Short mmCIF file of C-alpha atoms in Angstrom, two decimals:
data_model
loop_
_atom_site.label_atom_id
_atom_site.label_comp_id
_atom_site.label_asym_id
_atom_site.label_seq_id
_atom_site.Cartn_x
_atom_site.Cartn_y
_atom_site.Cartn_z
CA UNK A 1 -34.46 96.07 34.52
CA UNK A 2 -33.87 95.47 38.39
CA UNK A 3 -32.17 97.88 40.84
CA UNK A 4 -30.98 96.15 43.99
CA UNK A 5 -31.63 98.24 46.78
CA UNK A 6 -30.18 98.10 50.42
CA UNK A 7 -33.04 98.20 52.69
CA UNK A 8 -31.51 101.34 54.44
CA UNK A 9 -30.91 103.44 51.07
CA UNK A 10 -33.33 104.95 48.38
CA UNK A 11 -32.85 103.84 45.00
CA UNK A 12 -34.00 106.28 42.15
CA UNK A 13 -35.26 103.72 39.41
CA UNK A 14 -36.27 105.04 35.95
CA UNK A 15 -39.87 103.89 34.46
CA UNK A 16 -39.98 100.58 33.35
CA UNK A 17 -37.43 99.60 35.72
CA UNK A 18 -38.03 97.49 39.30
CA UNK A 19 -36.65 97.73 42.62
CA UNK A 20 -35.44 94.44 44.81
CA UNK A 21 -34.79 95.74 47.95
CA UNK A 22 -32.51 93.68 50.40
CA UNK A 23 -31.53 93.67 53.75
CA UNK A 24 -28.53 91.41 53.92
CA UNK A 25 -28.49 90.44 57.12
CA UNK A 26 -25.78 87.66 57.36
CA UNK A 27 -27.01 86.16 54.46
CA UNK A 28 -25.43 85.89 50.98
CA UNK A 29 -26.97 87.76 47.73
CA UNK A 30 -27.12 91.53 48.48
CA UNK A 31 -27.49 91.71 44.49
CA UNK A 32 -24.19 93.72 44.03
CA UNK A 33 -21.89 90.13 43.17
CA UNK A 34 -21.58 89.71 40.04
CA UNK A 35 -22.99 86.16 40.14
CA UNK A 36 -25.83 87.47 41.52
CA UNK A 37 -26.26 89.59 38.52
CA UNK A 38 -25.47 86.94 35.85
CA UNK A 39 -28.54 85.52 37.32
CA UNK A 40 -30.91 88.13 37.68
CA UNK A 41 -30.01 88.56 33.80
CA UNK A 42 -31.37 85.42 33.36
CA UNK A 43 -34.40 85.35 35.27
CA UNK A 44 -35.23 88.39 33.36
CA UNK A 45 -34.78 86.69 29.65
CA UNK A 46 -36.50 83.44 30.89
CA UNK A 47 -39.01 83.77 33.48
CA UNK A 48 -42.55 84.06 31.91
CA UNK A 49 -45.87 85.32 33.41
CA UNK A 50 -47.52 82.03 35.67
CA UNK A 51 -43.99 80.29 35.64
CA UNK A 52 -42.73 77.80 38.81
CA UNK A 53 -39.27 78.72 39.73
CA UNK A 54 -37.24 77.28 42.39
CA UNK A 55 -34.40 78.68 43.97
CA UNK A 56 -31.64 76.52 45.49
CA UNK A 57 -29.64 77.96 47.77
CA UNK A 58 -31.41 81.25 48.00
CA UNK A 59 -29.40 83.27 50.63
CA UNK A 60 -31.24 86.55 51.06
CA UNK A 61 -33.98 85.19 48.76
CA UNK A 62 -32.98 88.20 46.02
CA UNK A 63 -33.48 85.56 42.98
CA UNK A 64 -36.69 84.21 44.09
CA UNK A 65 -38.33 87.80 44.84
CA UNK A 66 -36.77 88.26 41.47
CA UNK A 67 -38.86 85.83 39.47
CA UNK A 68 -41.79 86.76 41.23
CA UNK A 69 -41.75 90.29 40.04
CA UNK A 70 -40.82 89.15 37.25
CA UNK A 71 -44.89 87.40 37.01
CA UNK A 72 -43.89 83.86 38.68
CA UNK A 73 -46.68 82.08 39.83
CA UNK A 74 -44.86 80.63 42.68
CA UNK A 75 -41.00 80.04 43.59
CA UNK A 76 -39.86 77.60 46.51
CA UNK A 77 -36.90 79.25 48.04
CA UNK A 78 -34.66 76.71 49.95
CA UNK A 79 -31.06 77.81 51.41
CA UNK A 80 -29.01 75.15 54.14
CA UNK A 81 -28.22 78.03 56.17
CA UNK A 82 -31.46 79.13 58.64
CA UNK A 83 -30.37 82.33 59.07
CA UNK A 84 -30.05 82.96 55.13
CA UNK A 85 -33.64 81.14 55.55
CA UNK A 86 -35.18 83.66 57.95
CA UNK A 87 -33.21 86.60 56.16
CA UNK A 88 -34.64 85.56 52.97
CA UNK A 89 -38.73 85.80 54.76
CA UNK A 90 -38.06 89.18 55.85
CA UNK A 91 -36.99 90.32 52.18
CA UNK A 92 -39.75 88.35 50.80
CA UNK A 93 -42.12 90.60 52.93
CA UNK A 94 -40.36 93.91 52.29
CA UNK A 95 -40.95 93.27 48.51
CA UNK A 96 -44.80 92.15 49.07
CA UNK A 97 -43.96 89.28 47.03
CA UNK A 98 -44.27 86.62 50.38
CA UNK A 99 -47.63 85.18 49.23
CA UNK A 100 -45.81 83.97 45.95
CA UNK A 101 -42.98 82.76 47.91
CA UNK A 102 -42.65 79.30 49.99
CA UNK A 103 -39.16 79.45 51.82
CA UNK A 104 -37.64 76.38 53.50
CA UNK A 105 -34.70 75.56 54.74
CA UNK A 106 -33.04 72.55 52.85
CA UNK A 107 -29.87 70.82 51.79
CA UNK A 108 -29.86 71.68 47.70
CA UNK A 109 -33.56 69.87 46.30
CA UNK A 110 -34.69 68.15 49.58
CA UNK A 111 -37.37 70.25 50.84
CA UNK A 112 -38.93 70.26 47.12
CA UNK A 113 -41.66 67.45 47.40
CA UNK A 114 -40.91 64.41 44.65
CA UNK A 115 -43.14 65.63 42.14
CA UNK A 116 -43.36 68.73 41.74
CA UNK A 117 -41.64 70.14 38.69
CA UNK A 118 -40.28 74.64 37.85
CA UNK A 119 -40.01 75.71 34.44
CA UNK A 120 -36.92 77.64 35.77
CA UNK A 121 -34.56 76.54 38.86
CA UNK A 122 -31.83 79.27 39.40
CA UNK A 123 -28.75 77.66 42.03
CA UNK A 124 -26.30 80.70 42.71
CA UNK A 125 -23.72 78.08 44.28
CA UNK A 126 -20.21 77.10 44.76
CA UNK A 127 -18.92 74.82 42.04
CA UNK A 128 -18.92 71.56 44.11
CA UNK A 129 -22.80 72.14 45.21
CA UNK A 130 -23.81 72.54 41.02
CA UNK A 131 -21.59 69.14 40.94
CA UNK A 132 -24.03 67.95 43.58
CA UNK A 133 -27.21 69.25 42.07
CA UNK A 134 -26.53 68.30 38.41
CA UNK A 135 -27.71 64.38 38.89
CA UNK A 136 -30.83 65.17 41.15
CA UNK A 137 -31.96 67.71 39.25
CA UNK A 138 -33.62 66.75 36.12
CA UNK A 139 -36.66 65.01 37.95
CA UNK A 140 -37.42 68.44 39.19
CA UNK A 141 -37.27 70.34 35.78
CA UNK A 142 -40.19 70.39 33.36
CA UNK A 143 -39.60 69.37 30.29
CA UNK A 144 -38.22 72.00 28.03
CA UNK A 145 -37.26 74.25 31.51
CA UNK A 146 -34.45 76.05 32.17
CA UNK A 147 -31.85 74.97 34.97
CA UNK A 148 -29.42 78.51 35.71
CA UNK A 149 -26.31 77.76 37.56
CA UNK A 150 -23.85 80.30 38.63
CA UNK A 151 -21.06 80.18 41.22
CA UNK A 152 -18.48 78.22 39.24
CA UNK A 153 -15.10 79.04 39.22
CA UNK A 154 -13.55 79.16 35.51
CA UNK A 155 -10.71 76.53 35.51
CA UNK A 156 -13.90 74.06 36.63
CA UNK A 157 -16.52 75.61 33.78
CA UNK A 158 -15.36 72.64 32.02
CA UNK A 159 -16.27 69.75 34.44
CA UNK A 160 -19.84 71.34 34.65
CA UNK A 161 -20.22 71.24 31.47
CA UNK A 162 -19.37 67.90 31.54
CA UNK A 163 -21.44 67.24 34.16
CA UNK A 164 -24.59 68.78 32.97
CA UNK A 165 -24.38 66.70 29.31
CA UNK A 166 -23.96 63.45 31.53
CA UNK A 167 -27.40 63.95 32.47
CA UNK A 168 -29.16 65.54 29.42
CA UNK A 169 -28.52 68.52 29.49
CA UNK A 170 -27.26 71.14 26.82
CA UNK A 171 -25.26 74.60 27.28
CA UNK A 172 -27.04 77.97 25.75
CA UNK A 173 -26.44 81.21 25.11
CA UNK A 174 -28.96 84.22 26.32
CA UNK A 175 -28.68 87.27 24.90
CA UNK A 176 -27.80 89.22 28.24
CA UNK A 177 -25.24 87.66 30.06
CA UNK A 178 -21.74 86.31 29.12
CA UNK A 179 -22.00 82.43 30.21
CA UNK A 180 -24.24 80.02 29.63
CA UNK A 181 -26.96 78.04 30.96
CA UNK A 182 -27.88 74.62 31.01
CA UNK A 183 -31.45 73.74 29.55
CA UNK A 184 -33.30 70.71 28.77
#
């Protein structure tokens, strides 16, 4: 139900549906890729009202400010890049979701305190950083969450799959989007 907006255009949403407006800057996840999208579908059939979400490798911060209009309690944003980092505040603020938002930068789960577990974690990646994320992920999960990965190139899908059942998890289908998503 989400429009993504460029921060210098109007978009002319129809009731019921939700803006996410985003300045690019140099940072990845304008919200036209269709990556992006597969994700957003997600968020939208799994994020519930008072959830923890965290974002890995957030870019502009569009799937973060996603789940929080979406009724998140709280999502940790963390992209490697600083500029994607400070990018990613200044879209958090032009969607008046920055008091939901904690945005750090960090390499994949690192800035994430030991402890602290999301009901959701969305990583729009490359296929070699959801490689990198699969083992060190579960500790960060709660039980019965939802891990969404997207960013994989389709003569790999079958090594992340792999991957993923190595360390518990299994491969569903959502009713909105053509792949699927891990979940444990």
């Amino acid at each position: 139900h989400f429009w993504a907006e460029p921060a210098w255009e109007k978009a002319s949403p129809e009731p019921g549906e939700d803006v996410l407006t985003i300045d690019p800057g140099l940072a990845f996840g304008s919200g036209f890729h269709d990556t992006t999208c597969l994700c957003v579908q997600y968020l939208e059939d799994t994020v519930q009202p008072g959830d923890i979400v965290f974002d890995i490798g957030t870019g502009t911060g569009i799937l973060a400010i996603a789940a929080a209009k979406l009724g998140a309690a709280h999502a940790a944003a963390v992209d490697f890049d600083s500029a994607a980092v400070a990018q990613a505040r200044v879209n958090a603020a032009i969607n008046g979701v920055e008091d939901r938002l904690s945005i750090a930068n960090s390499d994949l789960l690192t800035a994430i305190p030991k402890g602290q577990q999301a009901d959701v974690i969305v990583a729009n990646l490359v296929t070699n950083a959801v490689l990198a994320l699969l083992p060190a992920v579960g500790p960060y999960l709660k039980d019965g969450g939802t891990l969404i990965v997207s960013g994989i190139i389709d003569e790999r899908i079958d090594e992340v799959r792999r991957a993923a059942a190595a360390v518990g998890f299994t491969w569903s289908m959502n009713s909105s989007a053509a792949a699927g998503m891990p979940s444990r």
